[in-house]
Coordinates of C-alpha atoms and ligand atoms in Angstrom, one line a residue:
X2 CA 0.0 0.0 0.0
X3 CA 1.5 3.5 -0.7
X4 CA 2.0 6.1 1.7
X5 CA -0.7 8.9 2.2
X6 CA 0.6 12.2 0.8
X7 CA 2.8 14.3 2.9
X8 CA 2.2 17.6 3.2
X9 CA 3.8 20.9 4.7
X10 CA 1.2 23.8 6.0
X11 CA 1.2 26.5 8.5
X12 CA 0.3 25.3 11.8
X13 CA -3.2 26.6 13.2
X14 CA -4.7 26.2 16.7
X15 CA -6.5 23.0 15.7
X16 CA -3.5 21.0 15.5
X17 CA -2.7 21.6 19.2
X18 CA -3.8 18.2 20.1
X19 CA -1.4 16.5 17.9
X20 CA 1.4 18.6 18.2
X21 CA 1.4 18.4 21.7
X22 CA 1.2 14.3 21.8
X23 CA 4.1 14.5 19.8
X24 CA 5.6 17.2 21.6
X25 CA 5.1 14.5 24.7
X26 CA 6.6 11.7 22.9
X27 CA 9.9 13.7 21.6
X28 CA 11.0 16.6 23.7
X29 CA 12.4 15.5 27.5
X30 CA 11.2 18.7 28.7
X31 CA 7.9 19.1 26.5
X32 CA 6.9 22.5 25.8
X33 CA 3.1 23.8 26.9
X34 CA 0.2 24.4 25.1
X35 CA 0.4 27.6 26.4
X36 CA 4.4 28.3 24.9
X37 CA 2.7 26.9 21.4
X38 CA -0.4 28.8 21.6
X39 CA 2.1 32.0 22.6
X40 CA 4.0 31.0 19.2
X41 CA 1.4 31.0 17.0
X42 CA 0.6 34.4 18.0
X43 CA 4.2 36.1 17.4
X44 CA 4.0 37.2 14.3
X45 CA 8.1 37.0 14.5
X46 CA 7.4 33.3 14.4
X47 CA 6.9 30.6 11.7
X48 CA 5.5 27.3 12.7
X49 CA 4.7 24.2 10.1
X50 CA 3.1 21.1 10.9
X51 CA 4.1 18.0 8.5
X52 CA 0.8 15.7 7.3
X53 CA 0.5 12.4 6.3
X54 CA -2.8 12.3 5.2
X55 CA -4.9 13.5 7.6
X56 CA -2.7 12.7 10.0
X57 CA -0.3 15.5 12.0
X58 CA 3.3 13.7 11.9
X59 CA 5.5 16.3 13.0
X60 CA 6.0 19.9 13.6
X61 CA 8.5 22.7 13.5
X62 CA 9.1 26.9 13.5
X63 CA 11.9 29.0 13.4
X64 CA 11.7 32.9 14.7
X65 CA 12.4 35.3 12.0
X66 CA 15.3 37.9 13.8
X67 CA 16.4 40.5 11.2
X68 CA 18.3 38.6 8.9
X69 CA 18.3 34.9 10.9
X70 CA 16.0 32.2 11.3
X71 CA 16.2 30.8 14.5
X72 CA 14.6 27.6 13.9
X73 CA 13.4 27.0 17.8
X74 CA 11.9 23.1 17.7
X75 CA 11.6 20.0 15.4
X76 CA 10.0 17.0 15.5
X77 CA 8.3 13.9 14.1
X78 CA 6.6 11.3 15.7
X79 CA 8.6 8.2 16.7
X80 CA 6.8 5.8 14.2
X81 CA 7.5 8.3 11.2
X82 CA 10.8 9.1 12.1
X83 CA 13.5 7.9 9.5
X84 CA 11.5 8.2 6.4
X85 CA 12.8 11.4 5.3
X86 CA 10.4 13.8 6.8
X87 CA 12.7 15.6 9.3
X88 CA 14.7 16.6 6.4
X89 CA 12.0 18.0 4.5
X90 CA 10.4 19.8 7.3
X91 CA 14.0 21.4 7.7
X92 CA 14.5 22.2 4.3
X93 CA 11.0 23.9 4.4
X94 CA 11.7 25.7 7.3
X95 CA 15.0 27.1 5.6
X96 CA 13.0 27.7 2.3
X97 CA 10.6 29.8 4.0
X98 CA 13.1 31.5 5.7
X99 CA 14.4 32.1 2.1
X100 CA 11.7 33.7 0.6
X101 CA 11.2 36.1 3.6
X102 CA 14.7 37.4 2.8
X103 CA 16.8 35.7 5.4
X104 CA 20.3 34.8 4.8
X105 CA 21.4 32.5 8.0
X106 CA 19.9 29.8 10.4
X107 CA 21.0 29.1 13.4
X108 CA 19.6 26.3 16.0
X109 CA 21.0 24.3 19.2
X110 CA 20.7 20.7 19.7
X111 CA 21.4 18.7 22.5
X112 CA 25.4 17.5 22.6
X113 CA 24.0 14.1 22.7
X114 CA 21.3 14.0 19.8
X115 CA 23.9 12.9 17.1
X116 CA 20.8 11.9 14.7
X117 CA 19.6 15.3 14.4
X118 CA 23.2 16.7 14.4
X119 CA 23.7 15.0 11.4
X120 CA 20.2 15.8 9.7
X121 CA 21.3 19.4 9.9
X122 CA 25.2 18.6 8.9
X123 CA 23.6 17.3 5.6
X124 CA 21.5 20.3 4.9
X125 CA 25.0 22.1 5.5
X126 CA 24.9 23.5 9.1
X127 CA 28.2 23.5 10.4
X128 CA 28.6 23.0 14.2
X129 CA 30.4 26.6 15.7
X130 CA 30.3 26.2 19.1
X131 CA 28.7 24.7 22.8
X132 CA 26.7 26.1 25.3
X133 CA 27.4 25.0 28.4
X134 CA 25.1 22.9 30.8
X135 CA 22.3 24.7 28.3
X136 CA 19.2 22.3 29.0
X137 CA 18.0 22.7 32.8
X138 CA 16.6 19.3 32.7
X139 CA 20.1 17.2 32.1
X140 CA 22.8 19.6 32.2
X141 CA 23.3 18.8 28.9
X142 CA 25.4 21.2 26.8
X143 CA 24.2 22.8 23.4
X144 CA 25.7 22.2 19.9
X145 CA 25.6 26.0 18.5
X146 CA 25.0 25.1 14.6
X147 CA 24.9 27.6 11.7
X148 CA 24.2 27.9 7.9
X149 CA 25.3 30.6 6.2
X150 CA 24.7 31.7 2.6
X151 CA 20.8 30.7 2.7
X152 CA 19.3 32.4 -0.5
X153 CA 22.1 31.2 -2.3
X154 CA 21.9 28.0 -1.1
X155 CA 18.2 27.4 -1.4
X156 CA 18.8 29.0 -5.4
X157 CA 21.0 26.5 -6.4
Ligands
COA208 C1 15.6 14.5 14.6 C2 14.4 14.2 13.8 C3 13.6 15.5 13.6 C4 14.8 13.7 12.4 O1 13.6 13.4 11.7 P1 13.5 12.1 10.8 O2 12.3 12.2 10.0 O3 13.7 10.9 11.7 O4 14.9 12.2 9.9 P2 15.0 11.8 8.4 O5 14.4 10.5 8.1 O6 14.5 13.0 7.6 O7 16.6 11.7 8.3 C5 17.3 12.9 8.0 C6 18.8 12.6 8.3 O8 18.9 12.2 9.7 C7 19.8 11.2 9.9 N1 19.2 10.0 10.4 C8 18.0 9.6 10.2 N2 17.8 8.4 11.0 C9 19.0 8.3 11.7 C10 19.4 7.3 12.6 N3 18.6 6.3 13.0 N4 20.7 7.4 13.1 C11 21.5 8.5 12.7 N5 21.1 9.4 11.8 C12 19.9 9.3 11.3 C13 20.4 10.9 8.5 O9 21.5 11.7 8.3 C14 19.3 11.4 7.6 O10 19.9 11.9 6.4 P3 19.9 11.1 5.1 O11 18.4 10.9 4.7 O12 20.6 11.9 4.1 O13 20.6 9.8 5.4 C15 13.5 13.1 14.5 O14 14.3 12.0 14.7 C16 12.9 13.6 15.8 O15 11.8 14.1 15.9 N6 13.6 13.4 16.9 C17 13.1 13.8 18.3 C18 13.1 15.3 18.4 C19 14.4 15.9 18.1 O16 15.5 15.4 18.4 N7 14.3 17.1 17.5 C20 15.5 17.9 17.1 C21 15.8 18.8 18.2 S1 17.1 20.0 17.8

């Protein structure tokens, strides 16, 4: 059987349920529906949800600073993970970001989260620093990543 169509659109208030479940299922320190609903009304910020089907699979946004996106979350839900759709929700994200103008993305990811470290080493961010002891809930420190070059990138 093939695969229901994937699709990227704007997230709306609607898809709170879903998002949040996922949200659950993928973020050790899960944001609230309040921080999302907060989101969705900054109109510095750019959230997508990914659909397969009918079916909310995965989320992301970025916040929109002068010239930088900021992408600020990223997920998809354990049983659709590996197929691809991270990377296109990321290169959606930096397309966006594109069109609006911007020229650089920046983002932190957990020192131990290799797998999305090297989802965003593929799309050619480029790891520039640590933030120390960044994530309250381990300790953890914060892989500072950058892509630079983003309309010329996203031309080619
Ligand atoms: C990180 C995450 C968004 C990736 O999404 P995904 O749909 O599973 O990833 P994709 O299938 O698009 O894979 C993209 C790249 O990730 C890497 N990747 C995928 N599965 C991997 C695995 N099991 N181990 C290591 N790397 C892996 C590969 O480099 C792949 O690139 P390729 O297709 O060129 O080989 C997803 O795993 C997730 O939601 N994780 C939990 C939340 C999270 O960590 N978010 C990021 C916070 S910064």
């Amino acid at each position: 059987m093939s695969r229901p169509r994937v699709r990227i659109r704007a997230m709306e208030e609607d898809d709170l349920p879903a998002v949040l479940k996922i949200e659950e299922k993928t973020n050790p320190s899960p944001w609230s529906e309040r921080s999302f609903r907060s989101e969705l009304s900054n109109r510095d910020a750019h959230y997508f949800v990914v659909e397969c089907g009918a079916e909310v699979v995965g989320f992301g946004g970025y916040w929109a600073i002068l010239d930088e996106a900021h992408i600020t979350t990223v997920a998809i839900a354990p049983p659709f993970q590996g197929q691809g759709l991270g990377r296109k929700l990321v290169e959606h994200l930096l397309t966006d970001a594109s069109q609006r103008g911007i020229t650089c993305a920046t983002l932190e990811v957990r020192a131990s989260n290799t797998r999305a470290q090297t989802l965003y080493e593929r799309l050619g961010f480029v790891a520039s620093g640590l933030r120390k002891r960044y994530y309250a809930d381990t300790r953890e420190d914060a892989v500072v990543m950058w892509l630079h070059g983003l309309r010329a990138e996203r031309a080619g």
